[in-house]
Amino acid sequence: MRIATFHIGGERRVGCVDEKRQSIAPFDLSMDEAKEGLLALISRHEMPRTLNPIPLREITLEAPIPRPRRNIFCVGKNYHAHAKEFAASGFDSSAAQGAVPQHPIIFSKVPECVVAHRAPVYFSKNVSSAIDYEAELAVIIGKGGRGISKEQALEHVWGYTILNDVTARDLQGKHSQWLIGKSQDTFGPMGPWAVTRDEIDLADTHVRCWINDELRQNANTAALIFDVPTLIATISEGITLMPGDIIATGTPEGVGIGYKPPKYLVAGDIMKVEIAGIGVLENQLQEKAA
Ligand code: MG
C-alpha cells in the first residue's frame, strides 16, 4: 500500500494512492489526526476506512511525515563504494576510523528540515557553496522498542520512504559533527509517499539518483554494509525507538563530492531520486538570500 500525506483546499489529509488510476482515497480521519500525516496511521491496529478517491492532479503532496516527532536517524558511509569515495574526498571527519566503518556511523537531521516532493531546496551562497545530494532508502518504525534483536527487527518496521539527505559538504567538514551540514532548512526532502513494508524486498531494491538528466547514483540495497536489521538493533540497543521514527539507511556511490573535481549542485538543478517499489522524489535547488 502507498500512503501519502497531502493537502487539498487548505486541509491536510492522509490517503491511499492508486497509481494506475492516478487517484488517492483519503482515510476517514479527523482534521486533528490528519495533521500528523502518516503518524496518524502508525499507532493504529487497523487502517481507517477510505472515502471517495480524488484525482492526484487535484492534490498537493506533502512529506509522508511532514514534521517527524524527533530527529531523523541517519547512517553515514553505509555502502562500500561510497565509503571509499567519501574517505578520499578530504571532507570526512570520521576518516580516522578507516574508509569502511567497523560499526554504523549514526548522526541525525533535525525534524524541521523535512520538505515534500517538488518543494524547493534552498541554499544561500554566503552559508555554503558545496551543496550535495544523497539518495537514500528510509525506514519508518511502526512498533517502538529497546534492545530489539536483528531477528525481530523487521517486525518493528511500518514501511519505507525515500529521503534525499541533502548536505552542505563544507559545513559537514568544518564542524566535524555533521548535524549543521545535514540539517540546513529544507535539506530533508522526503516522499513522494511511504509504502508499507510488504512492498519492499530489502535484499534487492534499486536506488538511483539523477541530477537533471545525468544518472549519478545507481546501486542496490543488497550492497548495504550494515543492513536494516543491524541498524535497528544497533540504535535500539540503548535508545528506545518510537513509532514514527525514521532511519535513513545511507547513500550509495556517486555523490557530487565523489567526483574529481566535485560536482556540487548549482541553483536550478533538479535532484531526482528513484527507489524501485516506492516511486520518484524530485526537488529543485534554489538560491535564497540569507
Ligand atoms: Mg546520508
Coordinates of N, CA and C in Angstrom, one line a residue, residues 66-239:
P66 N 5.2 15.0 7.7 CA 5.7 16.4 7.4 C 6.6 16.9 8.5
R67 N 6.3 16.5 9.8 CA 7.2 17.0 10.9 C 7.4 15.8 11.8
P68 N 8.5 15.1 11.6 CA 8.8 14.0 12.5 C 8.8 14.4 13.9
R69 N 8.5 13.5 14.8 CA 8.4 13.9 16.3 C 9.8 14.1 16.8
R70 N 10.8 13.5 16.3 CA 12.2 13.8 16.7 C 13.1 13.7 15.6
N71 N 14.4 13.9 15.9 CA 15.4 13.9 14.8 C 15.4 12.6 14.0
I72 N 15.7 12.8 12.7 CA 15.8 11.6 11.8 C 17.2 10.9 12.1
F73 N 17.2 9.6 12.4 CA 18.4 8.9 12.5 C 19.0 8.7 11.1
C74 N 20.3 9.0 10.9 CA 20.9 8.8 9.6 C 22.1 7.9 9.7
V75 N 22.5 7.3 8.6 CA 23.6 6.4 8.7 C 24.7 6.9 7.7
G76 N 25.9 7.1 8.1 CA 27.0 7.6 7.3 C 27.8 6.4 6.7
K77 N 28.2 6.6 5.5 CA 29.2 5.6 4.8 C 28.7 4.1 5.0
N78 N 27.5 3.9 4.4 CA 26.9 2.5 4.6 C 26.9 1.7 3.3
Y79 N 27.6 2.2 2.2 CA 27.8 1.4 1.0 C 29.3 1.4 0.8
H80 N 29.9 0.3 0.5 CA 31.4 0.2 0.3 C 32.0 1.3 -0.6
A81 N 31.4 1.4 -1.8 CA 32.0 2.3 -2.8 C 31.8 3.7 -2.4
H82 N 30.7 4.0 -1.7 CA 30.6 5.4 -1.2 C 31.5 5.7 -0.1
A83 N 31.7 4.7 0.8 CA 32.6 4.9 1.9 C 34.0 5.3 1.4
K84 N 34.4 4.7 0.3 CA 35.8 4.9 -0.3 C 35.8 6.3 -0.9
E85 N 34.7 6.6 -1.7 CA 34.8 8.0 -2.4 C 34.7 9.1 -1.3
F86 N 34.0 8.9 -0.2 CA 33.9 9.9 0.8 C 35.2 10.1 1.6
A87 N 35.8 9.0 1.9 CA 37.1 9.0 2.7 C 38.2 9.7 1.8
A88 N 38.1 9.5 0.5 CA 39.1 10.1 -0.4 C 38.8 11.6 -0.6
S89 N 37.7 12.1 -0.2 CA 37.3 13.5 -0.6 C 38.0 14.5 0.2
G90 N 38.5 14.2 1.4 CA 39.1 15.2 2.3 C 38.1 15.9 3.2
F91 N 36.9 15.6 3.1 CA 35.8 16.2 3.9 C 35.4 15.3 5.0
D92 N 36.0 14.2 5.2 CA 35.5 13.1 6.1 C 36.1 13.2 7.4
S93 N 35.4 13.8 8.4 CA 35.9 14.0 9.7 C 36.0 12.6 10.5
S94 N 35.4 11.6 9.9 CA 35.4 10.3 10.5 C 36.4 9.4 9.9
A95 N 37.3 9.9 9.0 CA 38.2 9.1 8.2 C 39.2 8.4 9.0
A96 N 39.5 8.9 10.2 CA 40.5 8.2 11.1 C 40.1 6.8 11.4
Q97 N 38.8 6.5 11.3 CA 38.3 5.2 11.6 C 38.5 4.2 10.4
G98 N 39.0 4.8 9.3 CA 39.2 4.0 8.1 C 38.0 4.2 7.1
A99 N 38.2 3.9 5.9 CA 37.2 4.2 4.9 C 35.9 3.4 5.2
V100 N 36.0 2.1 5.5 CA 34.8 1.4 5.8 C 34.7 1.2 7.3
P101 N 33.6 1.7 7.8 CA 33.4 1.7 9.3 C 33.2 0.3 9.9
Q102 N 33.7 0.1 11.1 CA 33.6 -1.2 11.8 C 32.2 -1.3 12.4
H103 N 31.6 -0.1 12.8 CA 30.3 0.0 13.4 C 29.5 1.1 12.6
P104 N 28.2 1.0 12.6 CA 27.4 2.0 11.9 C 27.7 3.4 12.5
I105 N 27.9 4.4 11.6 CA 28.1 5.8 11.9 C 26.7 6.4 11.9
I106 N 26.2 6.8 13.1 CA 24.8 7.3 13.2 C 24.9 8.8 13.6
F107 N 24.2 9.6 12.7 CA 24.1 11.0 13.0 C 22.6 11.4 12.9
S108 N 22.3 12.7 12.9 CA 20.9 13.0 12.8 C 20.6 14.3 12.0
K109 N 19.4 14.4 11.5 CA 18.9 15.6 10.9 C 17.8 16.1 11.8
V110 N 17.7 17.4 11.9 CA 16.5 17.9 12.7 C 15.2 17.8 12.0
P111 N 14.1 17.6 12.7 CA 12.8 17.3 12.0 C 12.4 18.5 11.1
E112 N 12.8 19.7 11.4 CA 12.3 20.9 10.7 C 12.9 21.0 9.3
C113 N 13.9 20.2 9.0 CA 14.4 20.3 7.6 C 13.6 19.5 6.6
V114 N 12.6 18.8 7.0 CA 11.8 17.9 6.1 C 11.0 18.8 5.2
V115 N 11.0 18.5 3.9 CA 10.2 19.1 2.9 C 9.6 18.0 2.0
A116 N 8.6 18.4 1.2 CA 7.9 17.5 0.4 C 8.5 17.3 -1.0
H117 N 8.0 16.3 -1.7 CA 8.3 16.1 -3.1 C 7.9 17.4 -3.9
R118 N 8.8 17.8 -4.7 CA 8.6 19.0 -5.6 C 8.7 20.3 -4.8
A119 N 9.0 20.3 -3.5 CA 9.2 21.6 -2.7 C 10.7 22.0 -3.0
P120 N 10.9 23.3 -3.1 CA 12.3 23.7 -3.4 C 13.2 23.4 -2.2
V121 N 14.5 23.1 -2.5 CA 15.5 23.1 -1.5 C 16.3 24.3 -1.7
Y122 N 16.5 25.1 -0.6 CA 17.1 26.4 -0.7 C 18.5 26.4 -0.1
F123 N 19.4 27.2 -0.7 CA 20.7 27.4 -0.1 C 21.1 28.8 -0.3
S124 N 22.0 29.3 0.5 CA 22.5 30.7 0.4 C 24.0 30.6 0.3
K125 N 24.5 31.3 -0.8 CA 25.9 31.2 -1.1 C 26.8 31.6 0.1
N126 N 26.3 32.6 0.9 CA 27.2 33.0 2.0 C 27.2 32.0 3.2
V127 N 26.3 31.0 3.1 CA 26.3 30.0 4.2 C 27.1 28.8 3.7
S128 N 26.8 28.3 2.5 CA 27.5 27.2 1.9 C 27.6 27.3 0.4
S129 N 28.7 26.8 -0.1 CA 28.9 26.8 -1.6 C 29.2 25.3 -2.0
A130 N 28.8 24.4 -1.2 CA 29.2 23.0 -1.6 C 28.0 22.1 -1.3
I131 N 26.9 22.3 -2.0 CA 25.7 21.5 -1.7 C 25.7 20.2 -2.5
D132 N 25.3 19.1 -1.8 CA 25.4 17.8 -2.4 C 24.1 17.1 -2.1
Y133 N 23.8 16.0 -2.9 CA 22.6 15.2 -2.8 C 23.0 13.8 -2.2
E134 N 22.1 13.1 -1.6 CA 22.3 11.7 -1.2 C 21.0 11.0 -1.3
A135 N 20.9 10.1 -2.2 CA 19.7 9.3 -2.4 C 19.7 8.2 -1.3
E136 N 18.6 8.0 -0.6 CA 18.5 7.0 0.5 C 17.2 6.4 0.7
L137 N 17.2 5.1 1.0 CA 16.0 4.4 1.4 C 15.9 4.7 2.9
A138 N 14.6 5.2 3.3 CA 14.4 5.5 4.7 C 13.4 4.5 5.3
V139 N 13.7 4.0 6.5 CA 12.9 3.1 7.2 C 12.0 3.9 8.2
I140 N 10.7 3.5 8.2 CA 9.8 4.1 9.2 C 9.4 3.1 10.2
I141 N 9.7 3.4 11.5 CA 9.4 2.5 12.6 C 7.9 2.5 12.9
G142 N 7.4 1.3 13.0 CA 6.0 1.1 13.4 C 5.8 0.8 14.9
K143 N 6.5 -0.2 15.3 CA 6.4 -0.6 16.7 C 7.7 -0.2 17.4
G144 N 7.6 0.6 18.4 CA 8.8 1.0 19.1 C 9.5 -0.1 19.9
G145 N 10.6 0.2 20.6 CA 11.2 -0.9 21.4 C 12.6 -0.5 21.7
R146 N 13.2 -1.2 22.7 CA 14.6 -1.1 23.1 C 15.2 -2.5 23.1
G147 N 16.4 -2.6 22.8 CA 17.0 -3.9 22.8 C 16.4 -4.9 21.7
I148 N 16.1 -4.3 20.6 CA 15.4 -5.1 19.5 C 16.5 -6.0 18.9
S149 N 16.2 -7.3 18.7 CA 17.2 -8.2 18.1 C 17.1 -8.1 16.6
K150 N 18.2 -8.4 15.9 CA 18.2 -8.4 14.5 C 17.1 -9.3 13.9
E151 N 16.9 -10.4 14.6 CA 15.9 -11.4 14.1 C 14.5 -10.8 14.1
Q152 N 14.2 -10.0 15.1 CA 12.9 -9.4 15.2 C 12.7 -8.0 14.7
A153 N 13.9 -7.4 14.2 CA 13.9 -6.0 13.8 C 12.8 -5.7 12.8
L154 N 12.6 -6.5 11.7 CA 11.7 -6.1 10.7 C 10.3 -6.1 11.1
E155 N 10.0 -6.8 12.2 CA 8.6 -6.7 12.8 C 8.3 -5.3 13.3
H156 N 9.4 -4.5 13.6 CA 9.2 -3.2 14.1 C 9.1 -2.1 13.0
V157 N 9.2 -2.6 11.8 CA 9.2 -1.6 10.6 C 7.7 -1.5 10.2
W158 N 7.3 -0.2 10.0 CA 6.0 0.0 9.4 C 6.1 0.0 7.9
G159 N 7.1 0.7 7.4 CA 7.3 0.8 6.0 C 8.5 1.6 5.6
Y160 N 8.5 2.1 4.4 CA 9.6 2.8 3.8 C 9.2 4.0 3.0
T161 N 10.2 5.0 2.9 CA 10.0 6.1 2.0 C 11.4 6.4 1.5
I162 N 11.4 7.5 0.7 CA 12.7 8.0 0.1 C 13.1 9.3 0.9
L163 N 14.4 9.4 1.2 CA 14.9 10.6 1.8 C 16.1 11.0 0.9
N164 N 16.2 12.3 0.6 CA 17.3 12.9 0.0 C 18.1 13.6 1.1
D165 N 19.2 13.0 1.5 CA 20.0 13.6 2.6 C 20.9 14.7 2.1
V166 N 20.2 15.8 1.7 CA 21.0 17.0 1.2 C 22.0 17.4 2.2
T167 N 23.2 17.8 1.7 CA 24.3 18.0 2.6 C 25.1 19.2 2.2
A168 N 25.5 20.1 3.1 CA 26.4 21.2 2.8 C 27.8 20.6 3.2
R169 N 28.6 20.2 2.2 CA 29.8 19.5 2.4 C 30.8 20.3 3.2
D170 N 30.9 21.6 2.9 CA 31.9 22.5 3.5 C 31.5 22.6 5.0
L171 N 30.2 22.6 5.4 CA 29.9 22.7 6.8 C 30.0 21.4 7.5
Q172 N 29.8 20.3 6.7 CA 30.0 18.9 7.3 C 31.5 18.8 7.7
G173 N 32.4 19.2 6.9 CA 33.8 19.1 7.2 C 34.2 20.0 8.3
K174 N 33.8 21.3 8.2 CA 34.3 22.4 9.1 C 33.9 22.1 10.5
H175 N 32.7 21.5 10.7 CA 32.2 21.4 12.1 C 32.4 20.0 12.7
S176 N 33.1 19.1 12.0 CA 33.4 17.8 12.5 C 32.1 16.9 12.7
Q177 N 31.3 17.4 13.6 CA 30.0 16.7 13.8 C 29.1 17.1 12.6
W178 N 28.3 16.3 12.1 CA 27.6 16.5 10.8 C 26.3 17.3 10.9
L179 N 25.8 17.5 12.1 CA 24.4 18.0 12.2 C 24.1 19.3 11.4
I180 N 25.1 20.2 11.5 CA 24.8 21.5 10.9 C 24.8 21.4 9.4
G181 N 25.8 20.6 8.8 CA 25.8 20.4 7.4 C 24.7 19.6 6.8
K182 N 24.0 18.8 7.7 CA 22.9 17.9 7.2 C 21.6 18.5 7.5
S183 N 21.5 19.5 8.4 CA 20.2 19.9 8.9 C 19.8 21.3 8.5
Q184 N 20.4 21.9 7.5 CA 20.0 23.2 7.0 C 18.5 23.2 6.6
D185 N 17.9 24.3 6.8 CA 16.4 24.4 6.4 C 16.2 23.8 5.0
T186 N 15.2 23.0 4.9 CA 14.8 22.4 3.6 C 15.7 21.2 3.1
F187 N 16.7 20.8 3.9 CA 17.7 19.8 3.4 C 17.2 18.4 3.7
G188 N 15.9 18.2 3.9 CA 15.4 16.8 4.1 C 14.2 16.5 3.2
P189 N 14.3 16.6 1.9 CA 13.2 16.1 1.1 C 12.8 14.7 1.3
M190 N 11.5 14.5 1.5 CA 11.0 13.1 1.8 C 9.8 12.8 1.1
G191 N 9.7 11.6 0.5 CA 8.4 11.3 -0.2 C 8.7 10.5 -1.5
P192 N 7.9 10.5 -2.5 CA 6.7 11.3 -2.6 C 5.6 10.8 -1.6
W193 N 5.7 9.6 -1.2 CA 4.8 9.0 -0.2 C 5.6 7.8 0.5
A194 N 4.9 7.1 1.3 CA 5.5 6.0 2.0 C 4.8 4.7 1.5
V195 N 5.5 3.6 1.6 CA 4.9 2.3 1.3 C 5.0 1.4 2.5
T196 N 4.0 0.5 2.6 CA 4.1 -0.5 3.7 C 5.2 -1.5 3.5
R197 N 5.6 -2.1 4.6 CA 6.9 -2.9 4.5 C 6.8 -4.1 3.5
D198 N 5.6 -4.6 3.2 CA 5.5 -5.7 2.3 C 5.8 -5.3 0.9
E199 N 5.9 -4.0 0.6 CA 6.2 -3.6 -0.8 C 7.7 -3.6 -1.2
I200 N 8.5 -3.8 -0.2 CA 10.0 -3.6 -0.4 C 10.7 -4.9 -0.1
D201 N 11.6 -5.4 -1.0 CA 12.5 -6.5 -0.8 C 13.8 -5.9 -0.5
L202 N 14.2 -5.9 0.8 CA 15.5 -5.2 1.2 C 16.7 -5.9 0.5
A203 N 16.6 -7.1 0.1 CA 17.7 -7.8 -0.5 C 17.9 -7.4 -2.0
D204 N 16.9 -6.7 -2.5 CA 17.0 -6.4 -3.9 C 16.2 -5.2 -4.3
T205 N 16.6 -4.0 -3.9 CA 15.9 -2.8 -4.2 C 16.8 -1.8 -4.8
H206 N 16.5 -1.3 -6.0 CA 17.4 -0.3 -6.7 C 17.2 1.1 -6.2
V207 N 18.3 1.8 -6.0 CA 18.3 3.2 -5.6 C 19.0 3.9 -6.7
R208 N 18.4 4.9 -7.2 CA 19.0 5.7 -8.3 C 18.8 7.2 -8.1
C209 N 19.8 8.0 -8.5 CA 19.6 9.4 -8.4 C 20.1 10.1 -9.7
W210 N 19.3 11.0 -10.2 CA 19.7 11.8 -11.4 C 19.8 13.2 -11.0
I211 N 20.8 13.9 -11.5 CA 20.9 15.4 -11.4 C 20.6 15.9 -12.8
N212 N 19.5 16.6 -12.9 CA 19.0 17.0 -14.2 C 18.8 15.6 -14.9
D213 N 19.4 15.4 -16.1 CA 19.2 14.1 -16.7 C 20.3 13.2 -16.6
E214 N 21.3 13.5 -15.8 CA 22.5 12.7 -15.6 C 22.4 11.7 -14.5
L215 N 22.5 10.4 -14.8 CA 22.4 9.4 -13.7 C 23.7 9.4 -12.9
R216 N 23.6 9.7 -11.6 CA 24.8 9.9 -10.8 C 24.9 8.7 -9.8
Q217 N 23.8 8.2 -9.3 CA 23.9 7.1 -8.3 C 23.0 6.0 -8.8
N218 N 23.5 4.8 -8.7 CA 22.8 3.6 -9.2 C 23.3 2.4 -8.5
A219 N 22.5 2.0 -7.5 CA 23.0 0.9 -6.6 C 21.8 0.1 -6.1
N220 N 22.1 -0.9 -5.3 CA 21.1 -1.8 -4.8 C 21.2 -2.0 -3.3
T221 N 20.1 -2.0 -2.6 CA 20.2 -2.1 -1.1 C 20.9 -3.4 -0.7
A222 N 21.1 -4.3 -1.6 CA 21.8 -5.6 -1.3 C 23.2 -5.2 -0.9
A223 N 23.7 -4.0 -1.3 CA 25.1 -3.7 -1.1 C 25.3 -2.9 0.2
L224 N 24.3 -2.7 1.0 CA 24.4 -2.0 2.3 C 25.5 -2.7 3.1
I225 N 26.4 -2.0 3.8 CA 27.4 -2.6 4.7 C 26.6 -3.1 5.9
F226 N 25.8 -2.2 6.5 CA 25.0 -2.6 7.7 C 23.6 -2.7 7.2
D227 N 23.0 -3.9 7.3 CA 21.6 -4.0 6.7 C 20.6 -3.4 7.7
V228 N 19.3 -3.3 7.3 CA 18.3 -2.7 8.1 C 18.2 -3.3 9.5
P229 N 18.1 -4.7 9.6 CA 18.0 -5.3 11.0 C 19.2 -4.9 11.9
T230 N 20.4 -4.8 11.3 CA 21.6 -4.4 12.1 C 21.5 -3.0 12.6
L231 N 21.0 -2.1 11.7 CA 20.8 -0.7 12.1 C 19.8 -0.6 13.2
I232 N 18.7 -1.3 13.1 CA 17.6 -1.2 14.2 C 18.2 -1.8 15.5
A233 N 18.9 -2.9 15.4 CA 19.4 -3.5 16.6 C 20.5 -2.6 17.2
T234 N 21.3 -1.9 16.4 CA 22.4 -1.1 16.9 C 21.8 0.2 17.6
I235 N 20.8 0.8 16.9 CA 20.3 2.1 17.5 C 19.5 1.8 18.8
S236 N 18.7 0.7 18.7 CA 17.8 0.4 19.9 C 18.5 -0.3 21.0
E237 N 19.8 -0.5 20.9 CA 20.5 -1.2 22.0 C 20.3 -0.4 23.3
G238 N 20.5 0.9 23.2 CA 20.4 1.7 24.4 C 19.5 2.9 24.2
I239 N 18.9 3.1 23.0 CA 18.0 4.2 22.8 C 16.6 3.6 22.4

